[in-house]
mmCIF file of N, CA and C in Angstrom:
data_model
loop_
_atom_site.group_PDB
_atom_site.id
_atom_site.type_symbol
_atom_site.label_atom_id
_atom_site.label_comp_id
_atom_site.label_asym_id
_atom_site.label_seq_id
_atom_site.Cartn_x
_atom_site.Cartn_y
_atom_site.Cartn_z
ATOM 1 N N SER A 1 83.599 96.045 131.534
ATOM 2 C CA SER A 1 84.812 95.747 131.614
ATOM 3 C C SER A 1 85.816 96.051 130.442
ATOM 4 N N THR A 2 86.829 96.101 130.600
ATOM 5 C CA THR A 2 87.841 96.314 129.240
ATOM 6 C C THR A 2 88.289 95.022 128.924
ATOM 7 N N GLN A 3 88.276 94.847 127.715
ATOM 8 C CA GLN A 3 88.905 93.476 127.101
ATOM 9 C C GLN A 3 90.421 94.015 126.512
ATOM 10 N N SER A 4 91.344 93.101 127.017
ATOM 11 C CA SER A 4 92.730 93.166 126.341
ATOM 12 C C SER A 4 92.623 92.852 125.082
ATOM 13 N N THR A 5 93.656 93.622 124.252
ATOM 14 C CA THR A 5 93.896 93.484 123.134
ATOM 15 C C THR A 5 94.993 92.444 122.810
ATOM 16 N N TRP A 6 95.881 92.021 123.779
ATOM 17 C CA TRP A 6 96.961 91.265 123.551
ATOM 18 C C TRP A 6 95.925 89.773 123.474
ATOM 19 N N GLY A 7 96.572 89.141 122.233
ATOM 20 C CA GLY A 7 96.125 87.675 122.070
ATOM 21 C C GLY A 7 94.655 87.812 121.344
ATOM 22 N N CYS A 8 94.303 89.137 120.709
ATOM 23 C CA CYS A 8 92.918 88.943 119.891
ATOM 24 C C CYS A 8 93.372 88.755 118.491
ATOM 25 N N LEU A 9 92.282 88.464 117.811
ATOM 26 C CA LEU A 9 92.347 88.012 116.498
ATOM 27 C C LEU A 9 91.935 89.217 115.503
ATOM 28 N N VAL A 10 92.729 89.456 114.451
ATOM 29 C CA VAL A 10 92.362 90.429 113.353
ATOM 30 C C VAL A 10 91.286 89.783 112.394
ATOM 31 N N GLY A 11 90.200 90.010 112.808
ATOM 32 C CA GLY A 11 89.075 89.440 111.894
ATOM 33 C C GLY A 11 88.622 88.140 112.442
ATOM 34 N N ARG A 12 87.447 87.854 112.426
ATOM 35 C CA ARG A 12 86.813 86.602 112.747
ATOM 36 C C ARG A 12 85.705 86.506 111.648
ATOM 37 N N PRO A 13 86.031 85.550 110.920
ATOM 38 C CA PRO A 13 86.952 84.484 110.841
ATOM 39 C C PRO A 13 88.178 85.181 110.290
ATOM 40 N N PHE A 14 89.267 84.730 110.998
ATOM 41 C CA PHE A 14 90.589 85.039 110.396
ATOM 42 C C PHE A 14 91.040 84.817 108.926
ATOM 43 N N HIS A 15 91.256 85.904 108.388
ATOM 44 C CA HIS A 15 91.564 85.612 106.965
ATOM 45 C C HIS A 15 92.700 86.653 106.395
ATOM 46 N N PRO A 16 93.412 86.222 105.220
ATOM 47 C CA PRO A 16 94.256 87.201 104.751
ATOM 48 C C PRO A 16 93.419 88.460 103.884
ATOM 49 N N PRO A 17 94.276 89.613 104.011
ATOM 50 C CA PRO A 17 93.574 90.793 103.032
ATOM 51 C C PRO A 17 93.517 90.518 101.690
ATOM 52 N N PRO A 18 92.534 90.877 100.911
ATOM 53 C CA PRO A 18 92.541 90.621 99.544
ATOM 54 C C PRO A 18 93.711 91.276 98.625
ATOM 55 N N PRO A 19 94.295 90.498 97.440
ATOM 56 C CA PRO A 19 95.419 91.108 97.221
ATOM 57 C C PRO A 19 95.707 92.451 96.637
ATOM 58 N N ASN A 20 94.568 93.162 96.502
ATOM 59 C CA ASN A 20 94.449 94.638 96.100
ATOM 60 C C ASN A 20 93.908 95.572 97.131
ATOM 61 N N PHE A 21 94.149 94.871 98.307
ATOM 62 C CA PHE A 21 93.841 95.891 99.532
ATOM 63 C C PHE A 21 94.376 97.021 99.458
ATOM 64 N N SER A 22 95.771 97.420 98.919
ATOM 65 C CA SER A 22 96.221 98.743 99.026
ATOM 66 C C SER A 22 95.313 99.670 98.194
ATOM 67 N N HIS A 23 94.641 99.192 97.039
ATOM 68 C CA HIS A 23 93.990 100.020 96.287
ATOM 69 C C HIS A 23 92.790 100.856 96.729
ATOM 70 N N ASN A 24 92.386 100.371 98.004
ATOM 71 C CA ASN A 24 91.458 100.915 98.750
ATOM 72 C C ASN A 24 92.185 102.245 100.082
ATOM 73 N N LEU A 25 93.266 102.079 99.946
ATOM 74 C CA LEU A 25 93.945 103.296 100.754
ATOM 75 C C LEU A 25 93.834 104.480 100.201
ATOM 76 N N PRO A 26 93.465 105.542 101.075
ATOM 77 C CA PRO A 26 92.982 106.921 100.310
ATOM 78 C C PRO A 26 94.399 107.697 99.744
ATOM 79 N N VAL A 27 95.401 107.559 100.278
ATOM 80 C CA VAL A 27 96.537 108.267 100.003
ATOM 81 C C VAL A 27 97.642 107.399 99.229
ATOM 82 N N ARG A 28 97.888 107.967 98.007
ATOM 83 C CA ARG A 28 98.912 107.333 97.084
ATOM 84 C C ARG A 28 99.978 108.085 96.652
ATOM 85 N N TRP A 29 101.257 107.683 96.580
ATOM 86 C CA TRP A 29 102.279 108.303 95.771
ATOM 87 C C TRP A 29 103.330 107.619 95.331
ATOM 88 N N ARG A 30 104.267 108.113 94.454
ATOM 89 C CA ARG A 30 105.336 107.254 94.000
ATOM 90 C C ARG A 30 106.620 107.889 94.311
ATOM 91 N N GLY A 31 107.450 107.137 94.677
ATOM 92 C CA GLY A 31 108.903 107.913 95.100
ATOM 93 C C GLY A 31 109.941 106.795 95.019
ATOM 94 N N LYS A 32 111.020 107.279 95.095
ATOM 95 C CA LYS A 32 112.393 106.551 94.932
ATOM 96 C C LYS A 32 112.982 106.268 96.423
ATOM 97 N N VAL A 33 113.533 104.845 96.391
ATOM 98 C CA VAL A 33 114.108 104.485 97.621
ATOM 99 C C VAL A 33 115.486 104.086 97.166
ATOM 100 N N GLY A 34 116.355 104.527 97.189
ATOM 101 C CA GLY A 34 117.527 104.169 96.571
ATOM 102 C C GLY A 34 117.229 104.198 95.180
ATOM 103 N N ASN A 35 117.684 102.949 94.388
ATOM 104 C CA ASN A 35 117.298 102.788 92.889
ATOM 105 C C ASN A 35 116.058 102.198 92.716
ATOM 106 N N VAL A 36 115.216 102.118 93.356
ATOM 107 C CA VAL A 36 113.950 101.595 93.540
ATOM 108 C C VAL A 36 112.789 102.418 93.304
ATOM 109 N N THR A 37 111.988 102.388 92.550
ATOM 110 C CA THR A 37 110.605 103.319 92.323
ATOM 111 C C THR A 37 109.909 102.559 93.107
ATOM 112 N N VAL A 38 108.975 103.038 93.969
ATOM 113 C CA VAL A 38 107.973 102.643 94.920
ATOM 114 C C VAL A 38 106.657 103.146 94.771
ATOM 115 N N ASP A 39 105.818 102.409 94.602
ATOM 116 C CA ASP A 39 104.240 103.013 94.808
ATOM 117 C C ASP A 39 103.913 102.692 96.148
ATOM 118 N N TRP A 40 103.486 103.914 97.056
ATOM 119 C CA TRP A 40 103.105 103.824 98.287
ATOM 120 C C TRP A 40 101.651 104.031 98.294
ATOM 121 N N ASN A 41 101.078 103.315 99.174
ATOM 122 C CA ASN A 41 99.693 103.664 99.630
ATOM 123 C C ASN A 41 99.437 103.623 101.235
ATOM 124 N N ALA A 42 98.643 104.345 101.623
ATOM 125 C CA ALA A 42 98.740 104.932 103.098
ATOM 126 C C ALA A 42 97.189 105.448 103.554
ATOM 127 N N ILE A 43 96.965 105.156 104.807
ATOM 128 C CA ILE A 43 95.963 105.604 105.364
ATOM 129 C C ILE A 43 96.508 106.356 106.560
ATOM 130 N N TYR A 44 95.821 107.524 107.098
ATOM 131 C CA TYR A 44 96.173 108.095 108.430
ATOM 132 C C TYR A 44 94.852 108.291 109.184
ATOM 133 N N ASP A 45 95.090 107.802 110.476
ATOM 134 C CA ASP A 45 94.204 107.901 111.451
ATOM 135 C C ASP A 45 94.533 108.679 112.659
ATOM 136 N N LYS A 46 93.688 109.605 113.009
ATOM 137 C CA LYS A 46 93.869 110.746 113.796
ATOM 138 C C LYS A 46 94.739 110.120 115.254
ATOM 139 N N ASP A 47 93.983 108.987 115.710
ATOM 140 C CA ASP A 47 94.603 108.202 116.851
ATOM 141 C C ASP A 47 95.723 107.382 116.735
ATOM 142 N N ALA A 48 95.613 106.662 115.632
ATOM 143 C CA ALA A 48 96.481 105.432 115.352
ATOM 144 C C ALA A 48 97.801 105.771 114.530
ATOM 145 N N GLY A 49 97.795 107.092 113.597
ATOM 146 C CA GLY A 49 98.824 107.653 113.021
ATOM 147 C C GLY A 49 98.615 107.188 111.476
ATOM 148 N N ILE A 50 100.026 106.788 110.880
ATOM 149 C CA ILE A 50 99.824 106.183 109.712
ATOM 150 C C ILE A 50 100.290 104.796 109.448
ATOM 151 N N PHE A 51 99.691 104.442 108.526
ATOM 152 C CA PHE A 51 99.854 102.859 107.983
ATOM 153 C C PHE A 51 100.127 102.828 106.447
ATOM 154 N N ASN A 52 101.160 102.335 106.232
ATOM 155 C CA ASN A 52 101.774 102.775 104.733
ATOM 156 C C ASN A 52 102.262 101.354 104.237
ATOM 157 N N TYR A 53 101.775 100.931 103.050
ATOM 158 C CA TYR A 53 102.245 99.841 102.354
ATOM 159 C C TYR A 53 102.905 100.291 100.996
ATOM 160 N N GLY A 54 104.218 99.760 100.714
ATOM 161 C CA GLY A 54 104.871 100.155 99.401
ATOM 162 C C GLY A 54 105.089 98.967 98.525
ATOM 163 N N PHE A 55 104.961 98.977 97.276
ATOM 164 C CA PHE A 55 105.112 97.989 96.215
ATOM 165 C C PHE A 55 106.009 98.822 95.183
ATOM 166 N N VAL A 56 106.866 97.698 94.733
ATOM 167 C CA VAL A 56 107.751 98.022 93.592
ATOM 168 C C VAL A 56 107.200 98.433 92.306
ATOM 169 N N ALA A 57 107.332 99.431 91.689
ATOM 170 C CA ALA A 57 106.459 99.846 90.810
ATOM 171 C C ALA A 57 106.726 99.136 89.312
ATOM 172 N N ASP A 58 107.803 98.554 89.292
ATOM 173 C CA ASP A 58 107.888 97.729 87.901
ATOM 174 C C ASP A 58 107.269 96.356 88.029
ATOM 175 N N ASN A 59 106.974 95.826 89.295
ATOM 176 C CA ASN A 59 106.321 94.519 89.074
ATOM 177 C C ASN A 59 105.420 94.490 90.283
ATOM 178 N N SER A 60 105.231 95.283 91.171
ATOM 179 C CA SER A 60 104.048 94.942 92.124
ATOM 180 C C SER A 60 104.511 94.352 93.227
ATOM 181 N N ALA A 61 105.789 93.920 93.268
ATOM 182 C CA ALA A 61 106.224 92.862 94.588
ATOM 183 C C ALA A 61 106.203 93.827 95.867
ATOM 184 N N PRO A 62 105.846 93.432 97.064
ATOM 185 C CA PRO A 62 105.929 93.957 98.170
ATOM 186 C C PRO A 62 107.089 94.677 98.498
ATOM 187 N N PHE A 63 107.464 95.848 98.832
ATOM 188 C CA PHE A 63 108.846 96.861 98.957
ATOM 189 C C PHE A 63 108.870 96.657 100.587
ATOM 190 N N ALA A 64 107.855 97.150 101.163
ATOM 191 C CA ALA A 64 107.899 97.410 102.616
ATOM 192 C C ALA A 64 106.635 97.994 103.084
ATOM 193 N N PHE A 65 106.411 97.891 104.591
ATOM 194 C CA PHE A 65 105.433 98.587 105.082
ATOM 195 C C PHE A 65 105.695 99.229 106.418
ATOM 196 N N TYR A 66 105.172 100.248 106.761
ATOM 197 C CA TYR A 66 105.564 100.822 107.881
ATOM 198 C C TYR A 66 104.195 101.290 108.890
ATOM 199 N N PHE A 67 104.429 101.801 109.882
ATOM 200 C CA PHE A 67 103.218 102.282 110.648
ATOM 201 C C PHE A 67 103.933 102.700 112.259
ATOM 202 N N THR A 68 103.077 103.689 112.570
ATOM 203 C CA THR A 68 103.496 104.253 114.109
ATOM 204 C C THR A 68 103.022 103.150 114.712
ATOM 205 N N GLY A 69 104.032 103.129 115.911
ATOM 206 C CA GLY A 69 104.049 102.213 117.011
ATOM 207 C C GLY A 69 103.448 102.802 118.291
ATOM 208 N N VAL A 70 103.708 102.046 119.374
ATOM 209 C CA VAL A 70 103.327 102.928 120.712
ATOM 210 C C VAL A 70 104.479 103.199 121.292
ATOM 211 N N PRO A 71 104.651 104.459 122.025
ATOM 212 C CA PRO A 71 105.765 105.175 122.692
ATOM 213 C C PRO A 71 106.520 104.245 123.719
ATOM 214 N N TRP A 72 105.809 103.280 124.178
ATOM 215 C CA TRP A 72 106.809 102.494 125.326
ATOM 216 C C TRP A 72 107.179 101.286 124.749
ATOM 217 N N VAL A 73 106.996 100.993 123.394
ATOM 218 C CA VAL A 73 107.574 99.713 122.605
ATOM 219 C C VAL A 73 108.443 100.124 121.376
ATOM 220 N N SER A 74 107.670 100.941 120.669
ATOM 221 C CA SER A 74 108.606 101.386 119.412
ATOM 222 C C SER A 74 107.574 102.506 118.604
ATOM 223 N N ASN A 75 108.495 103.485 118.555
ATOM 224 C CA ASN A 75 107.797 104.729 117.779
ATOM 225 C C ASN A 75 107.496 104.473 116.375
ATOM 226 N N TRP A 76 108.153 103.760 115.772
ATOM 227 C CA TRP A 76 107.862 103.416 114.390
ATOM 228 C C TRP A 76 108.193 101.900 114.221
ATOM 229 N N LEU A 77 107.490 101.345 113.292
ATOM 230 C CA LEU A 77 107.784 99.876 112.973
ATOM 231 C C LEU A 77 108.019 99.908 111.274
ATOM 232 N N TYR A 78 108.941 99.304 111.048
ATOM 233 C CA TYR A 78 109.245 99.415 109.425
ATOM 234 C C TYR A 78 109.671 97.994 109.068
ATOM 235 N N GLN A 79 109.032 97.216 107.946
ATOM 236 C CA GLN A 79 109.427 95.919 107.618
ATOM 237 C C GLN A 79 109.471 95.833 106.027
ATOM 238 N N PRO A 80 111.037 95.749 105.751
ATOM 239 C CA PRO A 80 111.280 95.804 104.444
ATOM 240 C C PRO A 80 111.031 94.231 104.033
ATOM 241 N N PHE A 81 110.981 94.217 102.439
ATOM 242 C CA PHE A 81 110.800 92.984 101.942
ATOM 243 C C PHE A 81 112.007 92.670 101.012
ATOM 244 N N THR A 82 112.804 91.313 101.025
ATOM 245 C CA THR A 82 113.772 91.148 99.940
ATOM 246 C C THR A 82 113.526 89.809 99.479
ATOM 247 N N ASN A 83 114.125 89.587 98.440
ATOM 248 C CA ASN A 83 113.658 88.223 97.932
ATOM 249 C C ASN A 83 112.650 87.652 97.679
ATOM 250 N N PHE A 84 111.610 88.463 97.522
ATOM 251 C CA PHE A 84 110.000 88.138 97.494
ATOM 252 C C PHE A 84 109.782 86.984 96.527
ATOM 253 N N ASN A 85 109.084 86.063 96.990
ATOM 254 C CA ASN A 85 108.778 84.983 96.194
ATOM 255 C C ASN A 85 107.277 84.575 96.360
ATOM 256 N N VAL A 86 106.459 84.639 95.334
ATOM 257 C CA VAL A 86 105.046 84.354 95.400
ATOM 258 C C VAL A 86 104.863 82.739 95.651
ATOM 259 N N THR A 87 104.282 82.440 96.503
ATOM 260 C CA THR A 87 103.925 81.054 97.096
ATOM 261 C C THR A 87 102.497 81.208 97.647
ATOM 262 N N VAL A 88 101.855 80.511 96.773
ATOM 263 C CA VAL A 88 100.030 80.530 97.334
ATOM 264 C C VAL A 88 100.285 79.209 98.248
ATOM 265 N N PRO A 89 99.754 79.323 99.379
ATOM 266 C CA PRO A 89 99.598 78.373 100.572
ATOM 267 C C PRO A 89 98.367 77.817 100.378
ATOM 268 N N THR A 90 98.295 76.487 100.877
ATOM 269 C CA THR A 90 96.885 75.898 101.003
ATOM 270 C C THR A 90 95.994 76.687 101.865
ATOM 271 N N ASN A 91 94.607 76.522 101.739
ATOM 272 C CA ASN A 91 93.550 77.082 102.629
ATOM 273 C C ASN A 91 93.789 76.861 104.080
ATOM 274 N N ASP A 92 94.238 75.875 104.456
ATOM 275 C CA ASP A 92 94.314 75.203 105.974
ATOM 276 C C ASP A 92 95.598 76.493 106.671
ATOM 277 N N VAL A 93 96.237 77.161 105.918
ATOM 278 C CA VAL A 93 96.959 78.075 106.408
ATOM 279 C C VAL A 93 96.312 79.085 107.683
ATOM 280 N N TRP A 94 95.101 79.312 107.298
ATOM 281 C CA TRP A 94 94.182 80.239 107.908
ATOM 282 C C TRP A 94 93.556 79.581 109.149
ATOM 283 N N ASP A 95 93.592 78.032 109.210
ATOM 284 C CA ASP A 95 93.023 77.347 110.324
ATOM 285 C C ASP A 95 93.788 77.793 111.714
ATOM 286 N N LEU A 96 92.696 78.179 112.422
ATOM 287 C CA LEU A 96 93.464 78.669 113.837
ATOM 288 C C LEU A 96 93.791 77.233 114.943
ATOM 289 N N PRO A 97 94.882 77.313 115.641
ATOM 290 C CA PRO A 97 94.811 76.113 116.551
ATOM 291 C C PRO A 97 93.616 76.047 117.855
ATOM 292 N N ALA A 98 93.476 75.043 118.025
ATOM 293 C CA ALA A 98 92.290 74.907 119.327
ATOM 294 C C ALA A 98 92.719 75.942 120.301
ATOM 295 N N SER A 99 93.630 76.210 120.349
ATOM 296 C CA SER A 99 94.035 77.165 121.756
ATOM 297 C C SER A 99 93.354 78.623 121.482
ATOM 298 N N CYS A 100 93.144 78.767 120.141
ATOM 299 C CA CYS A 100 92.634 80.141 119.869
ATOM 300 C C CYS A 100 90.900 80.195 119.616
ATOM 301 N N ASN A 101 90.289 79.146 120.169
ATOM 302 C CA ASN A 101 88.988 78.932 119.896
ATOM 303 C C ASN A 101 88.095 80.037 120.605
ATOM 304 N N THR A 102 88.749 80.372 121.937
ATOM 305 C CA THR A 102 87.704 81.310 122.758
ATOM 306 C C THR A 102 88.537 82.739 122.615
ATOM 307 N N ALA A 103 89.271 82.976 121.714
ATOM 308 C CA ALA A 103 89.771 84.185 121.275
ATOM 309 C C ALA A 103 88.858 85.291 120.751
ATOM 310 N N GLN A 104 88.737 86.510 121.173
ATOM 311 C CA GLN A 104 87.743 87.415 120.643
ATOM 312 C C GLN A 104 88.387 88.196 119.266
ATOM 313 N N ALA A 105 87.471 88.655 118.735
ATOM 314 C CA ALA A 105 88.177 89.742 117.449
ATOM 315 C C ALA A 105 88.724 90.557 117.978
ATOM 316 N N CYS A 106 89.464 91.506 117.582
ATOM 317 C CA CYS A 106 90.199 92.569 117.969
ATOM 318 C C CYS A 106 89.422 93.836 118.022
ATOM 319 N N PRO A 107 89.364 95.028 118.819
ATOM 320 C CA PRO A 107 88.196 95.877 118.791
ATOM 321 C C PRO A 107 88.367 96.568 117.670
ATOM 322 N N GLY A 108 87.255 96.814 116.858
ATOM 323 C CA GLY A 108 87.309 97.712 115.542
ATOM 324 C C GLY A 108 87.326 96.744 114.524
ATOM 325 N N TRP A 109 87.592 95.561 114.772
ATOM 326 C CA TRP A 109 87.493 94.546 113.411
ATOM 327 C C TRP A 109 86.085 94.015 113.301
ATOM 328 N N GLU A 110 85.668 94.075 112.032
ATOM 329 C CA GLU A 110 84.373 93.613 112.038
ATOM 330 C C GLU A 110 84.365 92.282 111.408
ATOM 331 N N PRO A 111 83.382 91.016 111.670
ATOM 332 C CA PRO A 111 83.234 89.946 110.928
ATOM 333 C C PRO A 111 83.502 90.204 109.255
ATOM 334 N N SER A 112 84.008 89.356 108.608
ATOM 335 C CA SER A 112 84.303 89.369 107.188
ATOM 336 C C SER A 112 83.409 89.055 106.371
ATOM 337 N N GLY A 113 82.455 88.192 106.925
ATOM 338 C CA GLY A 113 81.339 87.734 105.962
ATOM 339 C C GLY A 113 81.812 86.398 105.049
ATOM 340 N N MET A 114 83.303 86.226 105.123
ATOM 341 C CA MET A 114 83.970 85.454 104.085
ATOM 342 C C MET A 114 83.643 83.954 104.605
#
């Protein structure tokens, strides 16, 4: 049987990426977007396409991320960040509600061991 990926968990246990996750992305470059110098970090998958995060070069604040979408929903997804403020949440922000107890990990995501 084929498991639906609608409503699956990205990682089990669900957890945030490490702060330096983009350092492990294999493609990097620096470019200007308007007046902002951005350090881009990307990975390309032959099936899924590009997944890219950009950080402001001067202060490492998130600038934007984008990735290819699916043709029937969106060809590209782009999320810019503005007025970024670092707020460290309490650990319980990662606690899932009881309604998610039976959710399966999304295909391709391995348990983190965290």
